[in-house]
XYZ file of C-alpha atoms in Angstrom:
674
model
C 171.555 32.940 195.162
C 168.418 32.007 193.207
C 166.544 28.907 194.350
C 166.592 27.553 190.861
C 170.383 27.709 190.910
C 170.615 26.100 194.316
C 168.143 23.369 193.440
C 170.188 22.088 190.485
C 169.787 18.357 189.993
C 172.700 16.058 190.933
C 172.933 14.765 187.376
C 173.444 18.246 185.996
C 176.030 18.927 188.613
C 177.998 15.806 187.693
C 177.967 16.787 184.029
C 179.362 20.221 184.772
C 182.020 18.744 187.054
C 183.093 16.217 184.410
C 183.461 18.974 181.816
C 185.661 21.058 184.061
C 187.738 17.992 184.904
C 188.592 17.347 181.209
C 189.945 20.827 180.540
C 193.356 20.396 182.203
C 193.967 17.207 180.155
C 193.397 19.099 176.927
C 195.845 21.854 177.870
C 198.694 19.721 179.229
C 202.006 20.948 177.764
C 204.188 18.132 176.433
C 207.757 18.153 175.227
C 209.639 15.791 172.918
C 213.342 15.097 172.866
C 215.251 15.455 169.556
C 215.684 11.672 169.424
C 211.938 11.139 169.827
C 211.179 13.732 167.149
C 213.457 12.096 164.568
C 212.190 8.634 165.509
C 208.658 9.785 164.630
C 209.818 11.717 161.530
C 212.522 9.368 160.311
C 211.842 10.206 156.649
C 213.573 13.559 157.257
C 216.855 11.689 157.677
C 216.261 9.298 154.750
C 214.768 6.372 156.672
C 211.487 6.218 154.725
C 211.218 2.427 154.472
C 213.377 -0.639 155.204
C 215.144 -0.535 151.801
C 215.912 3.187 151.953
C 216.994 2.753 155.587
C 219.568 0.129 154.573
C 220.892 2.429 151.834
C 221.025 5.481 154.142
C 222.810 3.514 156.870
C 225.540 2.450 154.419
C 225.800 5.984 153.083
C 226.110 7.641 156.502
C 228.723 5.170 157.753
C 230.839 5.466 154.573
C 230.794 9.267 154.660
C 231.756 9.335 158.333
C 234.628 6.952 157.540
C 235.902 9.209 154.725
C 235.680 12.318 156.911
C 237.598 10.557 159.661
C 240.489 9.510 157.381
C 240.668 12.815 155.497
C 240.803 14.799 158.749
C 244.265 13.323 159.449
C 245.325 13.338 155.762
C 245.294 9.544 155.527
C 244.419 7.851 152.236
C 241.045 6.291 153.137
C 240.554 2.535 153.263
C 236.880 1.721 153.841
C 235.445 -1.785 154.187
C 231.656 -2.227 154.110
C 229.932 -5.550 154.786
C 226.208 -6.296 154.726
C 225.342 -9.692 156.179
C 221.870 -11.106 155.639
C 220.314 -12.513 158.816
C 217.491 -15.022 158.459
C 214.491 -14.868 160.754
C 215.510 -17.960 162.729
C 219.024 -16.595 163.282
C 217.650 -13.229 164.323
C 215.305 -14.869 166.802
C 218.210 -16.799 168.332
C 220.213 -13.561 168.590
C 217.513 -11.951 170.714
C 216.705 -15.151 172.602
C 213.321 -15.785 170.999
C 212.171 -19.353 170.317
C 210.561 -19.989 166.902
C 206.913 -20.979 167.113
C 204.767 -22.724 164.515
C 201.505 -21.132 163.436
C 198.407 -22.354 165.217
C 195.661 -20.157 163.767
C 196.662 -19.530 160.131
C 193.748 -17.151 159.545
C 195.389 -14.590 161.834
C 198.189 -13.920 159.353
C 198.369 -11.504 156.437
C 199.432 -14.174 153.961
C 196.454 -16.422 154.796
C 194.545 -17.536 151.685
C 190.865 -18.391 151.974
C 189.417 -21.437 150.242
C 187.511 -19.229 147.793
C 190.618 -17.229 146.892
C 192.586 -20.452 146.429
C 189.963 -21.865 144.039
C 189.968 -18.618 142.057
C 193.758 -18.639 141.784
C 193.898 -22.280 140.691
C 191.184 -21.686 138.065
C 193.118 -18.742 136.667
C 196.320 -20.802 136.489
C 194.435 -23.631 134.719
C 193.038 -21.221 132.089
C 196.510 -19.809 131.502
C 197.975 -23.284 130.994
C 195.165 -24.184 128.568
C 195.839 -21.059 126.456
C 199.561 -21.825 126.412
C 198.910 -25.394 125.277
C 196.776 -24.130 122.352
C 199.438 -21.618 121.351
C 202.092 -24.326 121.447
C 199.957 -26.537 119.196
C 199.554 -23.691 116.686
C 203.297 -22.991 116.760
C 202.950 -19.601 118.423
C 205.493 -18.250 120.862
C 204.646 -19.264 124.425
C 205.353 -16.859 127.249
C 206.696 -18.238 130.475
C 204.199 -18.262 133.318
C 205.394 -16.051 136.168
C 205.721 -17.843 139.455
C 202.804 -17.122 141.753
C 203.841 -14.979 144.675
C 202.263 -15.331 148.054
C 201.252 -12.312 150.083
C 204.177 -11.205 152.191
C 203.129 -10.671 155.748
C 204.192 -7.585 157.618
C 205.923 -9.720 160.203
C 208.248 -11.317 157.638
C 210.937 -8.646 157.786
C 214.486 -9.024 156.500
C 217.367 -8.226 158.841
C 220.948 -7.254 158.034
C 224.128 -6.672 159.980
C 225.918 -3.628 158.514
C 229.606 -3.235 159.347
C 231.839 -0.340 158.300
C 235.552 -0.228 159.108
C 237.982 2.592 158.328
C 241.541 3.752 158.987
C 240.612 7.215 160.259
C 241.538 9.107 163.372
C 239.202 7.165 165.682
C 237.269 8.616 168.616
C 238.229 9.505 172.190
C 237.269 6.822 174.701
C 235.051 9.037 176.861
C 233.256 10.772 173.961
C 231.943 7.662 172.180
C 228.665 7.284 174.165
C 227.582 10.867 173.458
C 228.802 10.771 169.838
C 226.465 7.851 169.081
C 223.762 8.072 171.748
C 222.795 11.739 171.740
C 221.016 13.221 168.704
C 222.196 16.647 167.454
C 225.639 16.319 168.981
C 228.706 16.174 166.754
C 231.989 17.666 165.621
C 230.850 19.064 162.253
C 229.083 22.189 163.449
C 230.556 25.462 162.219
C 230.761 27.251 158.903
C 232.774 24.978 156.630
C 232.338 22.486 153.808
C 231.300 19.179 155.359
C 229.696 15.964 154.153
C 227.317 15.947 157.126
C 226.072 18.779 159.254
C 223.375 17.861 161.743
C 224.892 15.090 163.873
C 222.305 12.542 162.728
C 224.119 9.919 160.591
C 225.004 6.930 162.741
C 222.559 8.040 165.451
C 219.625 7.618 163.066
C 220.930 4.152 162.193
C 220.916 3.405 165.934
C 217.381 4.798 166.314
C 216.209 2.683 163.350
C 217.933 -0.347 164.859
C 216.146 0.264 168.138
C 212.809 0.651 166.327
C 213.154 -2.380 164.023
C 215.295 -4.914 165.906
C 215.814 -3.588 169.431
C 219.520 -4.488 169.223
C 222.294 -2.099 170.294
C 225.093 -0.717 168.145
C 228.700 -1.875 168.609
C 231.674 0.461 168.179
C 235.376 -0.362 168.169
C 237.747 2.582 167.953
C 241.380 3.464 168.460
C 243.296 6.675 167.868
C 246.822 6.991 166.456
C 249.581 5.764 168.786
C 246.966 4.438 171.219
C 247.825 1.188 172.974
C 244.208 0.146 173.490
C 241.009 -0.267 171.497
C 237.796 1.125 172.914
C 234.832 -1.230 172.630
C 231.380 0.158 173.318
C 227.950 -1.448 173.053
C 225.059 0.970 173.505
C 221.593 2.030 172.476
C 219.703 5.271 172.950
C 217.010 6.410 175.346
C 214.596 7.916 172.830
C 212.583 9.935 175.344
C 215.560 11.456 177.177
C 217.981 11.658 174.212
C 220.797 10.115 176.236
C 222.953 7.028 175.583
C 222.201 3.755 177.344
C 225.596 2.040 177.656
C 225.652 -1.766 177.879
C 229.428 -2.178 177.795
C 232.280 0.340 177.608
C 235.775 -1.054 178.019
C 239.381 -0.868 176.808
C 240.963 -3.787 174.985
C 244.529 -4.504 173.958
C 245.627 -3.035 170.597
C 248.233 -5.561 169.487
C 248.291 -4.491 165.835
C 248.428 -0.734 166.621
C 245.370 -0.240 164.447
C 243.699 3.151 164.344
C 240.263 3.974 163.030
C 236.720 2.911 163.782
C 234.558 -0.136 163.173
C 230.790 0.260 163.568
C 228.350 -2.624 163.526
C 224.560 -2.315 163.593
C 221.715 -4.785 162.981
C 218.689 -3.274 161.236
C 215.647 -4.218 159.219
C 216.224 -3.630 155.508
C 215.488 -4.693 151.958
C 218.551 -5.664 149.930
C 216.545 -6.956 146.955
C 215.004 -3.608 145.981
C 217.913 -1.361 146.987
C 220.812 -3.530 145.803
C 221.356 -1.467 142.649
C 221.149 1.832 144.559
C 223.769 0.769 147.110
C 226.179 -0.518 144.448
C 225.548 2.588 142.327
C 226.332 4.754 145.354
C 229.608 2.926 145.975
C 230.565 3.283 142.314
C 229.843 7.010 142.289
C 231.743 7.460 145.538
C 234.718 5.767 143.847
C 234.404 8.297 140.991
C 234.514 11.383 143.228
C 237.140 9.951 145.633
C 239.639 7.992 143.488
C 242.212 8.416 146.265
C 240.151 6.086 148.498
C 240.032 2.306 148.476
C 236.605 0.726 148.974
C 235.727 -2.893 149.533
C 232.076 -3.874 149.578
C 230.693 -7.297 150.507
C 227.221 -8.733 150.702
C 227.124 -12.045 152.542
C 224.173 -14.447 152.454
C 223.467 -18.072 153.275
C 222.820 -18.582 149.558
C 226.246 -18.433 147.827
C 224.761 -17.262 144.520
C 223.544 -14.058 146.216
C 226.979 -13.104 147.554
C 228.537 -9.939 146.138
C 232.124 -8.702 146.473
C 233.234 -5.486 144.789
C 236.585 -3.775 145.231
C 237.142 -0.197 144.081
C 240.912 0.234 143.927
C 242.753 3.457 144.659
C 244.047 5.204 141.545
C 245.872 8.217 142.992
C 247.421 9.428 146.214
C 246.548 13.081 145.551
C 243.984 14.171 148.148
C 242.005 17.415 148.129
C 242.998 19.891 150.854
C 241.173 19.697 154.176
C 238.292 22.228 154.125
C 238.898 25.124 156.487
C 236.395 26.661 158.848
C 235.586 30.227 157.897
C 233.679 33.165 159.340
C 230.277 34.396 158.302
C 229.844 36.849 155.468
C 227.827 39.917 156.568
C 225.243 39.414 153.817
C 224.489 35.817 154.913
C 223.630 36.369 158.599
C 220.250 36.831 160.262
C 219.196 38.368 163.587
C 219.476 35.126 165.556
C 222.983 34.480 164.273
C 224.155 38.024 165.055
C 222.826 37.682 168.615
C 224.544 34.295 169.025
C 227.846 35.691 167.754
C 227.537 38.594 170.214
C 226.953 36.116 173.050
C 229.886 33.879 172.089
C 232.456 36.500 171.023
C 235.558 37.182 173.095
C 235.915 40.705 171.674
C 235.056 43.627 173.915
C 234.013 46.488 171.661
C 231.934 46.807 168.512
C 234.888 47.616 166.220
C 236.765 44.442 167.170
C 233.553 42.398 166.913
C 232.893 43.489 163.319
C 236.538 42.919 162.312
C 237.033 39.476 163.776
C 233.619 37.770 163.609
C 232.935 38.444 159.909
C 234.878 38.057 156.669
C 235.727 40.961 154.365
C 235.321 43.681 157.011
C 238.604 45.522 157.487
C 239.204 48.095 160.211
C 238.512 51.138 157.942
C 235.396 49.389 156.580
C 234.175 48.613 160.114
C 234.663 52.256 161.154
C 232.650 53.428 158.144
C 229.867 50.950 158.997
C 229.733 52.140 162.615
C 229.576 55.742 161.449
C 226.642 54.826 159.206
C 224.731 53.184 162.085
C 224.013 56.501 163.798
C 224.969 58.532 166.874
C 223.948 55.719 169.243
C 226.878 53.599 168.036
C 230.612 54.050 168.602
C 233.712 51.987 167.893
C 234.534 51.519 171.578
C 231.049 50.697 172.836
C 230.776 47.309 174.579
C 229.399 44.767 172.166
C 227.606 42.945 175.007
C 225.628 46.098 175.785
C 223.890 46.253 172.391
C 220.114 46.385 172.663
C 217.721 44.403 170.476
C 216.917 47.547 168.476
C 220.617 48.178 167.851
C 221.133 44.600 166.694
C 218.263 45.064 164.223
C 219.980 48.219 162.943
C 223.221 46.271 162.372
C 221.300 43.556 160.537
C 219.551 46.097 158.301
C 222.877 47.698 157.411
C 224.432 44.310 156.624
C 221.614 43.626 154.148
C 221.960 47.009 152.435
C 225.714 47.692 152.474
C 228.179 46.498 149.831
C 230.786 43.880 150.769
C 233.420 42.025 148.775
C 232.510 38.464 147.890
C 233.991 35.733 150.100
C 236.878 33.758 148.605
C 236.780 30.036 147.956
C 239.921 29.284 149.995
C 237.825 27.531 152.649
C 236.413 25.064 150.097
C 237.845 21.689 149.128
C 236.674 20.570 145.667
C 237.697 17.167 144.309
C 239.879 18.816 141.654
C 239.986 18.228 137.904
C 242.750 15.640 138.263
C 240.776 13.476 140.693
C 237.500 13.919 138.827
C 239.083 12.889 135.525
C 240.825 9.914 137.128
C 237.605 8.785 138.788
C 235.626 8.964 135.536
C 238.304 7.090 133.573
C 238.703 4.470 136.305
C 235.036 3.596 136.695
C 233.558 4.244 133.226
C 236.538 3.717 130.885
C 235.116 6.197 128.312
C 236.348 6.833 124.777
C 236.966 10.489 125.589
C 236.494 12.737 128.602
C 236.733 16.451 129.365
C 236.742 18.149 132.779
C 236.461 21.719 134.009
C 236.798 23.370 137.427
C 235.285 26.825 137.826
C 236.431 29.627 140.074
C 234.678 30.418 143.346
C 231.324 32.196 143.056
C 228.827 33.392 145.658
C 225.140 33.042 146.474
C 223.597 34.657 149.563
C 227.051 35.296 150.986
C 228.182 31.651 150.700
C 231.048 30.716 148.329
C 230.614 27.744 146.014
C 232.640 25.997 143.292
C 231.226 23.949 140.418
C 233.285 21.191 138.792
C 232.083 19.262 135.782
C 233.084 16.370 133.574
C 231.543 15.077 130.354
C 232.455 11.685 128.907
C 231.565 9.919 125.670
C 231.282 6.121 125.549
C 232.394 3.732 128.248
C 231.425 0.464 129.883
C 228.027 -0.019 131.539
C 226.850 3.329 130.162
C 223.412 3.595 128.574
C 222.646 5.527 125.424
C 221.626 9.129 126.005
C 222.371 11.293 129.038
C 223.686 9.569 132.177
C 223.760 12.221 134.911
C 225.922 11.895 138.029
C 225.393 14.526 140.732
C 227.591 15.322 143.727
C 227.185 17.835 146.569
C 230.172 18.395 148.878
C 231.658 15.241 147.323
C 228.586 13.108 148.167
C 226.678 11.245 145.406
C 223.013 12.247 145.077
C 220.911 9.341 143.785
C 217.299 10.307 144.468
C 214.893 13.005 143.219
C 216.999 13.601 140.129
C 214.279 15.114 137.948
C 213.997 18.404 139.847
C 217.749 18.898 140.329
C 219.535 21.882 138.775
C 222.080 19.608 137.067
C 219.424 17.428 135.415
C 217.364 20.384 134.225
C 220.438 22.149 132.871
C 221.738 19.088 130.999
C 218.333 18.296 129.492
C 216.991 21.754 128.682
C 219.814 24.304 128.532
C 222.585 22.521 126.642
C 222.307 22.202 122.853
C 224.364 19.047 122.468
C 224.213 19.059 118.667
C 226.243 22.288 118.621
C 229.153 20.261 120.014
C 228.838 17.355 117.534
C 227.243 15.184 120.251
C 224.106 13.148 119.572
C 221.978 13.404 122.709
C 219.885 10.340 121.874
C 222.443 7.891 120.444
C 225.782 8.692 122.093
C 226.648 7.330 125.537
C 227.040 10.620 127.397
C 228.157 10.856 131.025
C 227.551 14.209 132.732
C 229.299 14.670 136.079
C 228.717 17.817 138.152
C 230.136 18.366 141.630
C 229.121 21.382 143.724
C 230.952 22.262 146.932
C 229.964 25.057 149.295
C 229.760 26.056 152.944
C 225.992 25.833 152.464
C 224.432 23.532 149.869
C 220.914 24.837 149.091
C 219.120 21.483 149.217
C 215.398 21.311 148.574
C 213.099 19.100 150.604
C 213.805 17.266 153.824
C 215.737 14.417 152.212
C 218.652 16.624 151.039
C 218.742 14.699 147.758
C 218.602 17.494 145.164
C 219.567 21.125 144.637
C 216.826 23.455 143.460
C 216.778 25.090 140.066
C 215.755 28.489 141.436
C 219.186 29.869 142.378
C 220.405 31.766 139.315
C 224.063 31.866 140.338
C 224.319 28.075 140.711
C 222.260 27.337 137.580
C 224.474 29.645 135.479
C 227.681 28.167 136.913
C 226.505 24.606 136.200
C 225.589 25.472 132.610
C 228.921 27.222 131.992
C 230.930 24.318 133.441
C 229.150 21.740 131.249
C 229.589 23.971 128.178
C 233.332 24.272 128.805
C 233.597 20.478 128.865
C 231.579 20.249 125.655
C 233.866 22.772 123.919
C 236.870 20.588 124.783
C 235.082 17.498 123.512
C 234.060 19.223 120.283
C 237.678 19.732 119.234
C 238.392 16.053 119.947
C 235.286 14.938 118.078
C 236.189 17.164 115.092
C 239.631 15.592 114.994
C 238.087 12.151 115.138
C 235.688 13.051 112.302
C 238.621 14.366 110.244
C 240.575 11.192 110.859
C 237.544 9.112 109.884
C 237.034 11.146 106.692
C 240.723 10.833 105.893
C 240.579 7.086 106.340
C 237.457 6.892 104.180
C 239.050 9.028 101.461
C 242.195 6.927 101.503
C 240.128 3.747 101.473
C 238.168 4.911 98.436
C 241.319 5.909 96.550
C 243.153 2.741 97.522
C 240.245 0.640 96.324
C 240.829 1.719 92.684
C 244.641 1.578 92.718
C 244.920 -2.003 91.288
C 242.441 -1.289 88.480
C 244.021 2.061 87.624
C 247.540 0.618 87.739
C 246.468 -2.306 85.505
C 244.883 0.018 82.964
C 247.949 2.312 82.837
C 250.288 -0.658 82.555
C 248.281 -2.110 79.621
C 248.427 1.259 77.837
C 252.186 1.442 78.382
C 252.633 -2.097 76.989
C 250.669 -1.159 73.854
C 252.794 1.968 73.482
C 256.028 -0.024 73.678
C 254.948 -1.958 70.584
C 254.244 1.280 68.714
C 257.541 2.698 69.956
C 259.478 -0.204 68.463
C 257.933 0.417 65.011
C 257.959 4.268 65.127
C 261.145 5.237 66.949
C 261.287 8.692 65.445
C 258.018 9.650 67.088
C 259.404 9.571 70.607
C 263.085 10.211 70.120
C 265.352 9.896 73.194
C 263.202 11.852 75.670
C 261.842 10.721 79.059
C 258.864 9.056 77.455
C 261.143 6.810 75.481
C 263.065 5.961 78.658
C 259.807 5.056 80.421
C 258.736 2.793 77.563
C 262.149 1.160 77.534
C 261.802 0.292 81.256
C 258.364 -1.148 80.637
C 259.635 -3.328 77.786
C 262.550 -4.522 79.908
C 260.105 -5.178 82.780
C 261.901 -2.732 85.064
C 258.443 -1.178 85.555
C 255.694 -3.697 86.209
C 252.089 -3.536 87.311
C 253.164 -4.095 90.934
C 255.605 -1.162 90.665
C 252.823 1.122 89.506
C 250.550 -0.050 92.337
C 253.290 0.723 94.882
C 253.963 4.196 93.423
C 250.265 5.063 93.278
C 249.788 3.962 96.905
C 252.648 6.230 98.043
C 251.227 9.101 96.022
C 247.761 8.644 97.572
C 249.332 8.595 101.054
C 251.261 11.815 100.368
C 248.326 13.680 98.838
C 246.008 12.560 101.643
C 248.440 13.777 104.303
C 248.895 17.164 102.591
C 245.126 17.629 102.263
C 244.562 16.761 105.938
C 247.259 19.210 107.076
C 245.849 21.977 104.868
C 242.319 21.365 106.237
C 243.568 21.350 109.823
C 245.420 24.632 109.263
C 242.327 26.317 107.828
C 240.150 24.923 110.620
C 242.444 26.266 113.313
C 243.072 22.835 114.799
C 246.530 22.599 116.281
C 248.397 19.755 117.838
C 247.826 19.387 121.581
C 250.797 20.223 123.824
C 252.640 17.206 125.099
C 252.888 16.753 128.850
C 254.969 14.304 130.887
C 252.881 11.465 132.351
C 254.072 9.709 135.508
C 252.771 6.241 136.280
C 252.894 5.824 140.035
C 253.064 2.567 141.923
C 250.066 1.755 144.100
C 252.261 -0.052 146.605
C 254.712 1.386 149.113
C 257.020 4.108 147.711
C 260.372 2.959 146.268
C 263.530 4.732 145.153
C 263.346 5.445 141.452
C 265.362 6.890 138.569
C 263.510 8.990 135.993
C 264.536 8.668 132.317
C 263.069 11.591 130.387
C 262.026 11.389 126.721
C 260.232 14.004 124.608
C 256.862 12.275 124.974
C 256.994 10.301 128.219
C 259.059 9.443 131.281
C 260.320 5.991 132.267
C 260.487 5.535 136.041
C 262.903 2.716 136.863
C 262.811 1.105 140.309
C 266.190 0.823 141.978
């Protein structure tokens, strides 16, 4: 070793040692649990801010409640309550004693003396200007109340409760169902409202982040003699439930369903309209459900109670789980299916793990794969290269499109009922398309278009649904919005896009909704199959409305024509009657001119006052009515407008079913209760 190396100064040696000591810290491998990841990236699940978090919590709990009731074919009854909790009450809930401020300058809403003087001077100038305007007789604007700076510590807290009549949850599964992220019962290829097992778990994570309070669950299954009560929170770092209390209680009323209660930070003021709008749209797409929403506050004038009544007992079918279409799978999915399959050979694997592959088709596919493949080869023995070959063939080969039997759309009947129930429009048209396919996934588009209605603004009012869930955010980039605004020529259908109150309702259901962005709030406009289906569905509704609008225009023109004719009947009748009176005088002096013909008979009746002015008015009115009717019928015949077929309408009781007797008439049916 060189002396210069050996004679290195101690200081230099310490520096080199410190550098080598830091290297392991920089290369330490860390791992996050799913719960920790979503806690740090809560915007992915819709928990961007306190207001959005309150909205998303309500939404997730309501959708879980609907899924639970529909899974056992029960007509859903969902009760949602949001209770405002003041800061003092929240502090008492967590055992914290309120403390007065000591150093006011520490707080965000502290106002310096200089800022206070500036504010007061500005208010004084404003008052002086208003006084001058009042003296001159000008209109005086009200001075807005000065708002103090809201400190970050002044959060608003709410207790959200959602109760349903669904199937409930097994006693032992509740901790993992609520305390373990990415665990759930909705995995698999089928149409579902939720997919990732986040819903209520994200509400619990947000509760833990904003209030530190646990979630409370009460649940009971059908024919269960007890109610499970569970109070728990979640260990963010380990992604496991932390159970405070888990016990069985007596079920005296034999109730079944679930009741979930969580206390979170929120903002009701800014998201009030969004939450109520969501509930209203949910009532449109699920008219077979009964919703009751309450907002409870210490201030009575802020309380809100809204009940969305059930209007039908016809429920859509339960969506069925289906198998993957060959054109929609990737390498990872093929490998997972190979690992999980119970089939032994390749032929059975292709037949039973994929849709639209029959035995002859599977044999042809295996023959196309090459000499290394055979029908009886063990599927578990496939190499990575062979799996790639299968995947390549799946992408290139031709397969029949999957059917839509696994899907559960709302149905035209329910969609129409929901629109009529909530909007009460002047006219409405609905359309339900047949199943179509994109990337191997079936989808169905349903649409409704309404004209007029209560609480509907002028112009286009667009309502979007995906797998029977209302979509309220990021509307501008959605395929439905773009189609309604840019691809539909409303004037072709006698609809004024700017002045008429137009409601556009589009519901898309699929085993895979192609959402854009992390918030899953809109469907992209780049999928041609979906964009074309949406446009066609809206156009079909518009065609139906056009015939109704044309009929209404004809009726209006007929009324106007009749009104114009009727307006001149008294004057015309008076003029004719005066002429006839003058002619009777001539007739008496020149009898030979008229003889005994019909004219003479008419003049005789006028002279004897058998025909008066009132008689002529009556006859002219009947003639106008007859001519108007004949002209309208002739116009309708030439226009190809025919009378709509009559259908029996049954008005069903919303209460418990009763024995009835049906009395049929040509246009309707009377149902008499026994």
